[in-house]
Amino acid sequence: MLLLQHGMKCLTLLSDLGLTDASVAIAKGILIQYTTDVSIIDISHTVAPYHLQQAAYLLANAYRHFPSGTIHVILFNVFSEKEPRMILCEQDGQYFIAPDNGVLSLAVNSNHKPIWNCLDAGKDKQFVHWLHRTGEIISLIQRNEHVQLTECEMKHAPLHWLPSINENGLECHVIHIDHFGTVVLNITQTQFEAARNGRQFYIEFARKERVSEVSHHFSDLTPGSKLCRFNAAGYLEIGVSQGDAAGLFGLRLYQQHHLIYNTIKIRFE
């Protein structure tokens, strides 16, 4: 049994549905049937197809800025598993409803939190059915009701989405490229500093160009200068002051079957 203790203040949506058809509108149309006086806020609907780490990064970056009682609905790669399942977890007074495909294990520190099974889709892989069940859970949360759900184990993300850490350096890949061409890597400041252990470092790109120090602001550098820094979400990012780092260095989002083109090496010395 799960006791829901927070009235809902707002609802967010994160998906890979895109913006070229009616999918997002359909999702919102179904969900608002189950809510009253609630704002629906879009995190993003342009998550790259099948890109688990980008979905997790966008969620982790956004959710901590919302008030207690917020419900986050993740509609990413919903039917990727052979036996799709919807799960619910709570973190910092906020609720997360998502497919059990590893996205929450990357985005939310829920290691010591109970995970609740909301739906075993089985062979019924109908998106509309999934949305209606999501709406039912949202309605129960909004009314502060007891929910009869069973506790379950959450699926963890495959290892290939994680950085490779060894004694002499790191191998990372691109998980997000923003509107300005700034590139976000799949390494947090905590992970970086633990692996670095006080040593000097450098990141080497094409044409033997290097970055070997952490900056704090783009404004600290002259236009065209390269930099790396830790962003507000705590992830390492590579940028060019008033420029496009992704375009300059030929970087793109990680794809599992193209590792050689997406790996960025950080060396310690």
Short mmCIF file of C-alpha atoms in Angstrom, two decimals, residues 39-257:
data_model
loop_
_atom_site.label_atom_id
_atom_site.label_comp_id
_atom_site.label_asym_id
_atom_site.label_seq_id
_atom_site.Cartn_x
_atom_site.Cartn_y
_atom_site.Cartn_z
CA SER A 39 -0.73 23.18 -15.18
CA ILE A 40 0.91 20.80 -17.66
CA ILE A 41 4.50 21.84 -18.33
CA ASP A 42 6.57 20.41 -21.17
CA ILE A 43 10.15 19.46 -20.32
CA SER A 44 10.83 18.24 -23.86
CA HIS A 45 9.20 16.13 -26.55
CA THR A 46 12.27 15.88 -28.76
CA VAL A 47 14.33 13.31 -26.87
CA ALA A 48 16.33 11.40 -29.47
CA PRO A 49 14.69 8.04 -30.19
CA TYR A 50 16.02 5.27 -27.91
CA HIS A 51 18.52 7.66 -26.26
CA LEU A 52 18.05 6.64 -22.63
CA GLN A 53 20.78 8.87 -21.20
CA GLN A 54 19.47 12.02 -22.88
CA ALA A 55 16.00 11.39 -21.48
CA ALA A 56 17.46 10.82 -18.01
CA TYR A 57 19.66 13.91 -18.24
CA LEU A 58 16.79 16.19 -19.24
CA LEU A 59 14.63 14.83 -16.42
CA ALA A 60 17.39 15.09 -13.80
CA ASN A 61 18.19 18.63 -14.91
CA ALA A 62 14.58 19.78 -14.72
CA TYR A 63 12.81 18.05 -11.86
CA ARG A 64 14.81 19.57 -8.98
CA HIS A 65 13.48 23.02 -9.91
CA PHE A 66 9.84 22.03 -9.34
CA PRO A 67 7.90 22.27 -6.07
CA SER A 68 6.95 19.40 -3.81
CA GLY A 69 3.83 17.68 -5.08
CA THR A 70 4.80 17.84 -8.75
CA ILE A 71 4.16 14.74 -10.84
CA HIS A 72 6.58 13.98 -13.66
CA VAL A 73 5.26 11.77 -16.46
CA ILE A 74 7.92 10.18 -18.64
CA LEU A 75 6.71 8.84 -21.98
CA PHE A 76 10.04 7.71 -23.36
CA ASN A 77 10.53 4.39 -25.16
CA VAL A 78 7.40 3.16 -23.44
CA PHE A 79 7.20 -0.26 -25.07
CA SER A 80 10.91 -1.03 -25.40
CA GLU A 81 10.82 -4.01 -23.04
CA LYS A 82 9.39 -7.43 -23.89
CA GLU A 83 7.09 -7.09 -20.90
CA PRO A 84 6.44 -3.34 -20.54
CA ARG A 85 5.73 -2.11 -17.04
CA MET A 86 4.78 1.27 -15.60
CA ILE A 87 6.38 2.22 -12.29
CA LEU A 88 5.93 4.98 -9.74
CA CYS A 89 8.47 6.37 -7.30
CA GLU A 90 8.72 9.37 -4.98
CA GLN A 91 11.76 11.56 -4.43
CA ASP A 92 11.92 14.84 -2.48
CA GLY A 93 8.13 15.03 -2.34
CA GLN A 94 7.79 14.66 -6.11
CA TYR A 95 6.35 11.72 -8.02
CA PHE A 96 7.67 10.03 -11.15
CA ILE A 97 5.56 7.85 -13.42
CA ALA A 98 7.65 6.15 -16.07
CA PRO A 99 8.20 2.98 -18.06
CA ASP A 100 10.52 0.57 -16.29
CA ASN A 101 13.29 0.82 -18.88
CA GLY A 102 16.17 2.27 -16.83
CA VAL A 103 15.41 5.96 -17.24
CA LEU A 104 14.57 6.52 -13.57
CA SER A 105 17.65 4.64 -12.37
CA LEU A 106 19.78 7.21 -14.20
CA ALA A 107 17.73 10.32 -13.41
CA VAL A 108 16.55 9.93 -9.82
CA ASN A 109 18.45 8.88 -6.70
CA SER A 110 15.90 6.25 -5.73
CA ASN A 111 18.20 3.49 -4.49
CA HIS A 112 16.60 3.47 -1.04
CA LYS A 113 13.08 4.38 -2.12
CA PRO A 114 10.27 1.90 -2.76
CA ILE A 115 9.26 1.40 -6.39
CA TRP A 116 5.62 0.66 -7.16
CA ASN A 117 4.21 -1.32 -10.05
CA CYS A 118 1.36 0.59 -11.69
CA LEU A 119 0.79 -1.50 -14.80
CA ASP A 120 2.02 -4.69 -16.44
CA ALA A 121 1.13 -4.03 -20.05
CA GLY A 122 1.86 -7.57 -21.22
CA LYS A 123 0.69 -7.96 -24.79
CA ASP A 124 -1.59 -4.93 -24.56
CA LYS A 125 0.88 -2.47 -26.03
CA GLN A 126 -1.59 0.31 -26.70
CA PHE A 127 -0.33 3.79 -26.00
CA VAL A 128 -3.83 5.10 -25.26
CA HIS A 129 -4.33 2.41 -22.60
CA TRP A 130 -0.98 3.39 -21.05
CA LEU A 131 -2.05 7.04 -20.94
CA HIS A 132 -5.38 6.27 -19.29
CA ARG A 133 -3.66 4.22 -16.59
CA THR A 134 -1.21 7.10 -16.07
CA GLY A 135 -4.17 9.43 -15.68
CA GLU A 136 -5.74 7.15 -13.06
CA ILE A 137 -2.55 7.22 -10.97
CA ILE A 138 -2.34 11.01 -11.33
CA SER A 139 -5.95 11.34 -10.15
CA LEU A 140 -5.25 9.27 -7.04
CA ILE A 141 -2.21 11.38 -6.18
CA GLN A 142 -4.17 14.59 -6.65
CA ARG A 143 -6.88 13.38 -4.27
CA ASN A 144 -4.33 12.25 -1.63
CA GLU A 145 -5.74 8.73 -1.61
CA HIS A 146 -4.31 5.40 -0.55
CA VAL A 147 -3.22 3.39 -3.56
CA GLN A 148 -3.19 -0.40 -3.66
CA LEU A 149 0.02 -1.07 -5.57
CA THR A 150 2.63 -3.78 -5.24
CA GLU A 151 6.26 -2.97 -4.58
CA CYS A 152 8.77 -4.08 -7.21
CA GLU A 153 12.41 -3.88 -8.27
CA MET A 154 13.36 -1.18 -10.75
CA LYS A 155 15.29 -2.02 -13.91
CA HIS A 156 18.75 -0.45 -14.05
CA ALA A 157 20.28 1.14 -17.11
CA PRO A 158 22.64 -1.00 -19.24
CA LEU A 159 26.33 -0.39 -18.58
CA HIS A 160 27.01 1.01 -22.04
CA TRP A 161 25.18 4.20 -20.99
CA LEU A 162 27.71 4.79 -18.19
CA PRO A 163 31.20 6.33 -18.48
CA SER A 164 34.18 4.00 -18.61
CA ILE A 165 36.57 4.80 -15.75
CA ASN A 166 40.12 3.46 -15.46
CA GLU A 167 43.31 4.42 -13.62
CA ASN A 168 44.60 6.78 -16.30
CA GLY A 169 41.45 8.41 -17.55
CA LEU A 170 37.84 8.33 -18.62
CA GLU A 171 35.97 7.47 -21.77
CA CYS A 172 32.74 9.42 -22.08
CA HIS A 173 30.13 10.00 -24.72
CA VAL A 174 27.74 12.76 -25.71
CA ILE A 175 24.31 12.64 -24.07
CA HIS A 176 22.96 16.03 -25.11
CA ILE A 177 23.72 18.91 -27.46
CA ASP A 178 21.93 22.14 -26.64
CA HIS A 179 20.63 24.88 -28.91
CA PHE A 180 24.03 26.61 -28.91
CA GLY A 181 26.03 23.50 -29.81
CA THR A 182 27.32 22.98 -26.28
CA VAL A 183 28.01 19.28 -25.70
CA VAL A 184 27.07 17.50 -22.46
CA LEU A 185 28.99 14.34 -21.51
CA ASN A 186 27.83 11.41 -19.38
CA ILE A 187 30.12 12.21 -16.44
CA THR A 188 29.19 14.14 -13.30
CA GLN A 189 31.49 16.37 -11.29
CA THR A 190 31.47 13.86 -8.43
CA GLN A 191 32.52 11.01 -10.73
CA PHE A 192 35.12 13.18 -12.46
CA GLU A 193 36.80 14.42 -9.29
CA ALA A 194 36.85 10.93 -7.75
CA ALA A 195 38.58 9.50 -10.82
CA ARG A 196 40.88 12.50 -11.22
CA ASN A 197 42.07 12.32 -7.61
CA GLY A 198 43.79 15.72 -7.72
CA ARG A 199 45.68 15.08 -10.97
CA GLN A 200 45.95 17.31 -14.02
CA PHE A 201 43.77 16.36 -16.97
CA TYR A 202 43.26 17.09 -20.62
CA ILE A 203 40.56 16.42 -23.20
CA GLU A 204 41.92 15.96 -26.71
CA PHE A 205 39.88 16.58 -29.85
CA ALA A 206 40.48 16.41 -33.58
CA ARG A 207 43.51 18.29 -34.91
CA LYS A 208 45.21 17.72 -31.52
CA GLU A 209 43.26 20.54 -29.89
CA ARG A 210 43.05 20.25 -26.12
CA VAL A 211 41.17 21.57 -23.12
CA SER A 212 43.04 21.13 -19.84
CA GLU A 213 41.26 23.23 -17.23
CA VAL A 214 37.76 23.68 -15.90
CA SER A 215 36.15 27.06 -16.53
CA HIS A 216 33.15 28.51 -14.75
CA HIS A 217 31.49 30.84 -17.25
CA PHE A 218 31.54 31.33 -21.01
CA SER A 219 31.95 35.04 -20.37
CA ASP A 220 35.37 34.37 -18.81
CA LEU A 221 36.80 33.59 -22.25
CA THR A 222 37.34 35.42 -25.51
CA PRO A 223 35.04 34.53 -28.44
CA GLY A 224 36.10 31.30 -30.12
CA SER A 225 37.90 29.92 -27.05
CA LYS A 226 37.26 26.30 -26.07
CA LEU A 227 36.24 25.37 -22.55
CA CYS A 228 34.91 22.62 -20.36
CA ARG A 229 32.85 23.24 -17.26
CA PHE A 230 30.31 21.60 -14.98
CA ASN A 231 26.82 22.84 -15.70
CA ALA A 232 24.00 23.52 -13.25
CA ALA A 233 22.99 19.85 -13.38
CA GLY A 234 26.51 18.80 -12.37
CA TYR A 235 27.51 17.28 -15.72
CA LEU A 236 30.69 18.02 -17.65
CA GLU A 237 30.07 19.98 -20.80
CA ILE A 238 32.28 21.19 -23.64
CA GLY A 239 31.63 24.50 -25.30
CA VAL A 240 33.04 27.27 -27.43
CA SER A 241 32.58 30.87 -26.33
CA GLN A 242 30.11 32.37 -28.83
CA GLY A 243 30.56 29.26 -30.98
CA ASP A 244 29.30 25.77 -31.76
CA ALA A 245 31.38 23.05 -30.07
CA ALA A 246 29.45 20.16 -31.61
CA GLY A 247 29.97 21.53 -35.10
CA LEU A 248 33.61 22.52 -34.53
CA PHE A 249 34.67 19.14 -33.17
CA GLY A 250 32.28 16.98 -35.20
CA LEU A 251 30.56 15.65 -32.09
CA ARG A 252 27.13 14.05 -32.07
CA LEU A 253 24.86 12.11 -29.76
CA TYR A 254 26.11 8.71 -28.68
CA GLN A 255 24.76 5.76 -30.63
CA GLN A 256 25.41 2.32 -29.21
CA HIS A 257 26.67 0.81 -32.46
#
